CSV table of C-alpha atoms and ligand atoms in Angstrom, one decimal:
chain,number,residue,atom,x,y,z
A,1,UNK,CA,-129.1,-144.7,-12.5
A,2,UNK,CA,-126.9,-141.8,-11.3
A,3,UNK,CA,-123.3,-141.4,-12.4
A,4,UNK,CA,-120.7,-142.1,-9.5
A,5,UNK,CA,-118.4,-138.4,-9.8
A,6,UNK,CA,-114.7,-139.9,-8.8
A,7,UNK,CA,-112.7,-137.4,-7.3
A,8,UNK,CA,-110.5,-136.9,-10.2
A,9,UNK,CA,-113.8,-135.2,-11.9
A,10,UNK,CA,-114.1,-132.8,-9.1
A,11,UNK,CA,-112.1,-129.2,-9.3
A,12,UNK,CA,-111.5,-127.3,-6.1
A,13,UNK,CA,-113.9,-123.9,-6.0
A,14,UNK,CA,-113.3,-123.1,-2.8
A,15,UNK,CA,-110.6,-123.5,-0.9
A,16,UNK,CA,-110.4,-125.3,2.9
A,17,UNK,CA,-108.8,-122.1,4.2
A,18,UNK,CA,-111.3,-119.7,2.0
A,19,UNK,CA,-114.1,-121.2,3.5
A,20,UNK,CA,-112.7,-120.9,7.6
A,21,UNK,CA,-111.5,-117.6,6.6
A,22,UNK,CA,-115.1,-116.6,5.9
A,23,UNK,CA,-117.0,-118.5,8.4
A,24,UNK,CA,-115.0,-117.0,11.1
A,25,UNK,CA,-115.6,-113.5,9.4
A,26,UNK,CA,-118.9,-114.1,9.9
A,27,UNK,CA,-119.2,-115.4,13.2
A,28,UNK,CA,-117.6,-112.2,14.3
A,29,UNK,CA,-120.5,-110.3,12.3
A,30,UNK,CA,-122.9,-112.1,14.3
A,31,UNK,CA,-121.1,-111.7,17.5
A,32,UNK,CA,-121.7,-107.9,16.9
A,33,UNK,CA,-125.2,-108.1,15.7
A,34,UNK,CA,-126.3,-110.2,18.7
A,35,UNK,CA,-124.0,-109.0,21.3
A,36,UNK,CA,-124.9,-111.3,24.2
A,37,UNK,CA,-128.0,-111.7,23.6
A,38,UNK,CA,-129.2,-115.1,23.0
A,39,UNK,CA,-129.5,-117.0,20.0
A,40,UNK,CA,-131.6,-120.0,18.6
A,41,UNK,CA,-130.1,-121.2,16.0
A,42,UNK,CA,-131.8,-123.3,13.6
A,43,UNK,CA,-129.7,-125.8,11.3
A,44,UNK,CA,-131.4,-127.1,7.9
A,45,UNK,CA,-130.0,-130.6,7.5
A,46,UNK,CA,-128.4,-131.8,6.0
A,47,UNK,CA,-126.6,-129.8,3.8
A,48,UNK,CA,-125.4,-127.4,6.5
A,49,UNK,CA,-123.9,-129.5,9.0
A,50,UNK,CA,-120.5,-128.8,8.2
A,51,UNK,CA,-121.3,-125.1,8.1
A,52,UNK,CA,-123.2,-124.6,11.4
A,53,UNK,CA,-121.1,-126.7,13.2
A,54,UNK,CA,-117.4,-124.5,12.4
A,55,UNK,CA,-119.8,-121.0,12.6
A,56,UNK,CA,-121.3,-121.8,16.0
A,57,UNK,CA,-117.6,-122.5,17.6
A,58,UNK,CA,-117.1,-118.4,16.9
A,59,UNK,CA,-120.2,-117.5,18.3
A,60,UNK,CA,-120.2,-116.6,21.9
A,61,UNK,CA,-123.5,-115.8,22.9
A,62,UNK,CA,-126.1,-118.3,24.7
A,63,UNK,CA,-126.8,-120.4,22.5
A,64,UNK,CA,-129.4,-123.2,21.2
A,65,UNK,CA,-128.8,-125.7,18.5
A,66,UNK,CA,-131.9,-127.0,16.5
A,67,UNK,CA,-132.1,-129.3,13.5
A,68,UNK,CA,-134.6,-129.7,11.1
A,69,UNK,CA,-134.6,-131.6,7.9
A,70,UNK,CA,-135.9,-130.3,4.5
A,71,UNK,CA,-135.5,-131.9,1.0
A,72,UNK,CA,-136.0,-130.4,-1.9
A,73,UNK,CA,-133.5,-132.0,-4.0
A,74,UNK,CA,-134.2,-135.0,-6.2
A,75,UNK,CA,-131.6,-137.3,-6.4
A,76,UNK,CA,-129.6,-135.6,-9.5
A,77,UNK,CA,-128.9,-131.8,-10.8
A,78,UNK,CA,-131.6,-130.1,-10.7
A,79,UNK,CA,-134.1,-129.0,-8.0
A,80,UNK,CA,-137.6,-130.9,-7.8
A,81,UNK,CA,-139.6,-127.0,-7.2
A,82,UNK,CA,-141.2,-129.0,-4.2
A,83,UNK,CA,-140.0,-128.3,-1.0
A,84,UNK,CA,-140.8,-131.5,1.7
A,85,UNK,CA,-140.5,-131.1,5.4
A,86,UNK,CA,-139.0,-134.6,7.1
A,87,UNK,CA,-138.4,-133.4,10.2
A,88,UNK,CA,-139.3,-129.9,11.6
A,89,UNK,CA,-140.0,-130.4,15.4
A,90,UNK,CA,-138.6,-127.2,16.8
A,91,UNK,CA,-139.1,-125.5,20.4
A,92,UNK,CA,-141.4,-122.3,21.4
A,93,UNK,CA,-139.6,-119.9,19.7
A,94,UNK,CA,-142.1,-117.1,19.9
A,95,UNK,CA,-139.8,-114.2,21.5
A,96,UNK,CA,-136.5,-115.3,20.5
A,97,UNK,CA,-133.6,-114.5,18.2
A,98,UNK,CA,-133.8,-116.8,15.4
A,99,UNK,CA,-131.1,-117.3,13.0
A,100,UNK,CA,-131.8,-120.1,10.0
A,101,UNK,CA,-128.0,-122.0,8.8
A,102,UNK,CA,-128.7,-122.8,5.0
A,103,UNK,CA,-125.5,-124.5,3.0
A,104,UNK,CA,-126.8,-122.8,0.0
A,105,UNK,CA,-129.6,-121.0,-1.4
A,106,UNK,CA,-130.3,-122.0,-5.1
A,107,UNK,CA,-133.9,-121.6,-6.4
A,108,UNK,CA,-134.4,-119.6,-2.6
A,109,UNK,CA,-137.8,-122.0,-2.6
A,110,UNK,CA,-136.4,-124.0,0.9
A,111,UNK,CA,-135.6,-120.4,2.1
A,112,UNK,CA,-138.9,-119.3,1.4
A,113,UNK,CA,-140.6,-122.1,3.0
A,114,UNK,CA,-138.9,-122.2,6.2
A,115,UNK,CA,-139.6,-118.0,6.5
A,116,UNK,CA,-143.1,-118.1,5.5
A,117,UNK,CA,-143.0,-121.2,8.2
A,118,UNK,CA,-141.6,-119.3,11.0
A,119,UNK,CA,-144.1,-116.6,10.5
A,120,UNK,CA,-147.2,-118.5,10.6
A,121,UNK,CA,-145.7,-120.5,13.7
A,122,UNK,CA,-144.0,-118.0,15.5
A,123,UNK,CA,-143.9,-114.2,16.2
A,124,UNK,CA,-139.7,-114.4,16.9
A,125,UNK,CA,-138.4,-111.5,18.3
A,126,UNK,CA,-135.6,-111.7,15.3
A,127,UNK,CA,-135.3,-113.8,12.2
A,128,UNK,CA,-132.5,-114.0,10.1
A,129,UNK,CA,-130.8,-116.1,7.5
A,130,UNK,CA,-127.4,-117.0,6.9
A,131,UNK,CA,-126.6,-119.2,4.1
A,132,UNK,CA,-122.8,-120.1,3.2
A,133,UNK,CA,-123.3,-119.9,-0.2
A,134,UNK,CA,-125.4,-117.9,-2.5
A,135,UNK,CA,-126.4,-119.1,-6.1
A,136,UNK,CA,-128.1,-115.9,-7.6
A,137,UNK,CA,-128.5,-117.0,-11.0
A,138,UNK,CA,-130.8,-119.8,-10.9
A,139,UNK,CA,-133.7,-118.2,-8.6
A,140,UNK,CA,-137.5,-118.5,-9.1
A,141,UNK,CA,-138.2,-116.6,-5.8
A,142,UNK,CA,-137.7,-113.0,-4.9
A,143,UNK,CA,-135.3,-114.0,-1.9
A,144,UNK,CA,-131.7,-112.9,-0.4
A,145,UNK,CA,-130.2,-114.3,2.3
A,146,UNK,CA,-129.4,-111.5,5.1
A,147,UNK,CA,-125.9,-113.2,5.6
A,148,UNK,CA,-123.9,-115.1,3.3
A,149,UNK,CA,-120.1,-116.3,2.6
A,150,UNK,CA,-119.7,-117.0,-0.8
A,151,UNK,CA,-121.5,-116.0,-4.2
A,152,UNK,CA,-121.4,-118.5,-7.1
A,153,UNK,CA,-122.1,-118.8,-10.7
A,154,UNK,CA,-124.8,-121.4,-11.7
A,155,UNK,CA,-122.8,-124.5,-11.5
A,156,UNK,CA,-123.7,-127.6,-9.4
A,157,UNK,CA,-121.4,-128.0,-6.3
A,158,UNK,CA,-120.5,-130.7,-4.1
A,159,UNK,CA,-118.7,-130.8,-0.8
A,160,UNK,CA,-118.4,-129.4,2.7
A,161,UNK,CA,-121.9,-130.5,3.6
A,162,UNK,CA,-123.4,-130.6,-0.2
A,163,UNK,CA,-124.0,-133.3,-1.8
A,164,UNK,CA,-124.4,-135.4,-4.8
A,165,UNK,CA,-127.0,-138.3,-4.7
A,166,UNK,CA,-125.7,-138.6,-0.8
A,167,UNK,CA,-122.0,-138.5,-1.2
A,168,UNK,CA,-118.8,-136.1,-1.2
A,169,UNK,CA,-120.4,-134.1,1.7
A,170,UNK,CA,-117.1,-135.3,3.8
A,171,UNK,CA,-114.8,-133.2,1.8
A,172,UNK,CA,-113.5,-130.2,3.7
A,173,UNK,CA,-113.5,-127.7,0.1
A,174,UNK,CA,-116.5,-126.7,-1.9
A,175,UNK,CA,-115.8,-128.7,-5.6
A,176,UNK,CA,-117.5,-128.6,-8.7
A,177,UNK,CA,-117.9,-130.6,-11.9
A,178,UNK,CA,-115.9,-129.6,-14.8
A,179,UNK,CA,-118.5,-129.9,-17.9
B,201,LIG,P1,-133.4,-124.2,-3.2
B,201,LIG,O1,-133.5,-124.4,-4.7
B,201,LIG,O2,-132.9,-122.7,-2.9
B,201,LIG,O3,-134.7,-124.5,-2.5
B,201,LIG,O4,-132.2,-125.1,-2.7
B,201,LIG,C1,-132.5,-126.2,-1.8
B,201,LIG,C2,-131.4,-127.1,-1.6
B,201,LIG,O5,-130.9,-127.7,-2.8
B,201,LIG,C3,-130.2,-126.6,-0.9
B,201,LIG,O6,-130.4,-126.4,0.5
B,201,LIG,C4,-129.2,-127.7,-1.2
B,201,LIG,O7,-129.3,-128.8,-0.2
B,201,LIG,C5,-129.6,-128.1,-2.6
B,201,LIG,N1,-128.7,-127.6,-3.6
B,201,LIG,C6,-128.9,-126.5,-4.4
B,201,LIG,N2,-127.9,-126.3,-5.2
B,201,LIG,C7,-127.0,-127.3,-5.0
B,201,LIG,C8,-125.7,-127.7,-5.5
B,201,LIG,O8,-125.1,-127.0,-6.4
B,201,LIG,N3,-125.1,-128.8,-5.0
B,201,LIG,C9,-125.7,-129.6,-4.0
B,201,LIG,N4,-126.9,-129.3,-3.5
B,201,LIG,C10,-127.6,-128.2,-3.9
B,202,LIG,MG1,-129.9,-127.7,2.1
């Protein structure tokens, strides 16, 4: 039985406003990278919600929205190593700029399976991946992220789109646990 986290337990680590600030940044980054050329972008659920759906209202190229859904996560702390596809019906993207919206990359195993995924399945004309936040510490694979917002120490983070056992992905900062 998991322990409920009340909000009282959770300290803010990134701020509302930090987080927009960044997001926009980097929709502008991508704006330049892409020009107006167009873009399939490729959401991993569900986690990034939150994230891709702020970044894509900066982006002003054409643009295609896709959702998949991964797990990786148990249902506590720490990362079950196995990486699960639930749902990863995606369109002909052979010839296309492809840019994968991860909320965070931890052990960079999910990133690694999605890559090594679009490679066997596709021969994209682009492939990059954003994630909004980075957690360098903890990985096991030899991975980066070609885009990201934040970097963070090795501490488990709830929040904009992250989650704990299912819940606190409504709030609009990135919190943590004090311990
Ligand atoms: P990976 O270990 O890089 O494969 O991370 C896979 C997934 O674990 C991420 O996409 C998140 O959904 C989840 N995850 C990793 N770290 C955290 C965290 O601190 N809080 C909530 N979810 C996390
Ligand atoms: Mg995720």
């Amino acid at each position: 039985m998991l322990e409920m986290i009340t909000e009282q337990d959770l300290k803010v680590l990134i701020k509302e406003d930090e987080l927009q600030n960044s997001i926009k940044q980097l929709g502008e980054k991508l704006n330049d990278f892409y020009k107006n050329e167009e873009l399939y972008v490729i959401s991993v659920l569900k986690g990034s919600v939150m994230f891709t759906v702020d970044l894509v209202k900066h982006l002003k190229m054409p643009l295609n929205m896709n959702f998949i859904r991964l797990s990786s996560y148990g249902s506590g702390f720490t990362s079950s190593g196995k990486v699960n596809a639930v749902d990863i019906s995606l369109p002909d993207l052979n010839g296309k700029n492809v840019l994968i919206v991860e909320d965070i990359i931890d052990t960079g195993l999910t990133a690694k399976f999605l890559i090594d995924f679009m490679h066997l399945n596709f021969k994209t004309k682009s492939l990059k991946f954003c994630s909004l936040l980075d957690k360098r510490e903890t990985r096991k694979v030899d991975i980066e992220p070609d885009y990201y917002c934040f970097r963070i120490g090795n501490q488990f983070v709830v929040g904009y789109g992250l989650d704990y056992d299912g819940f606190y992905r409504n709030l609009p900062y990135i919190g943590y646990l004090e311990t």
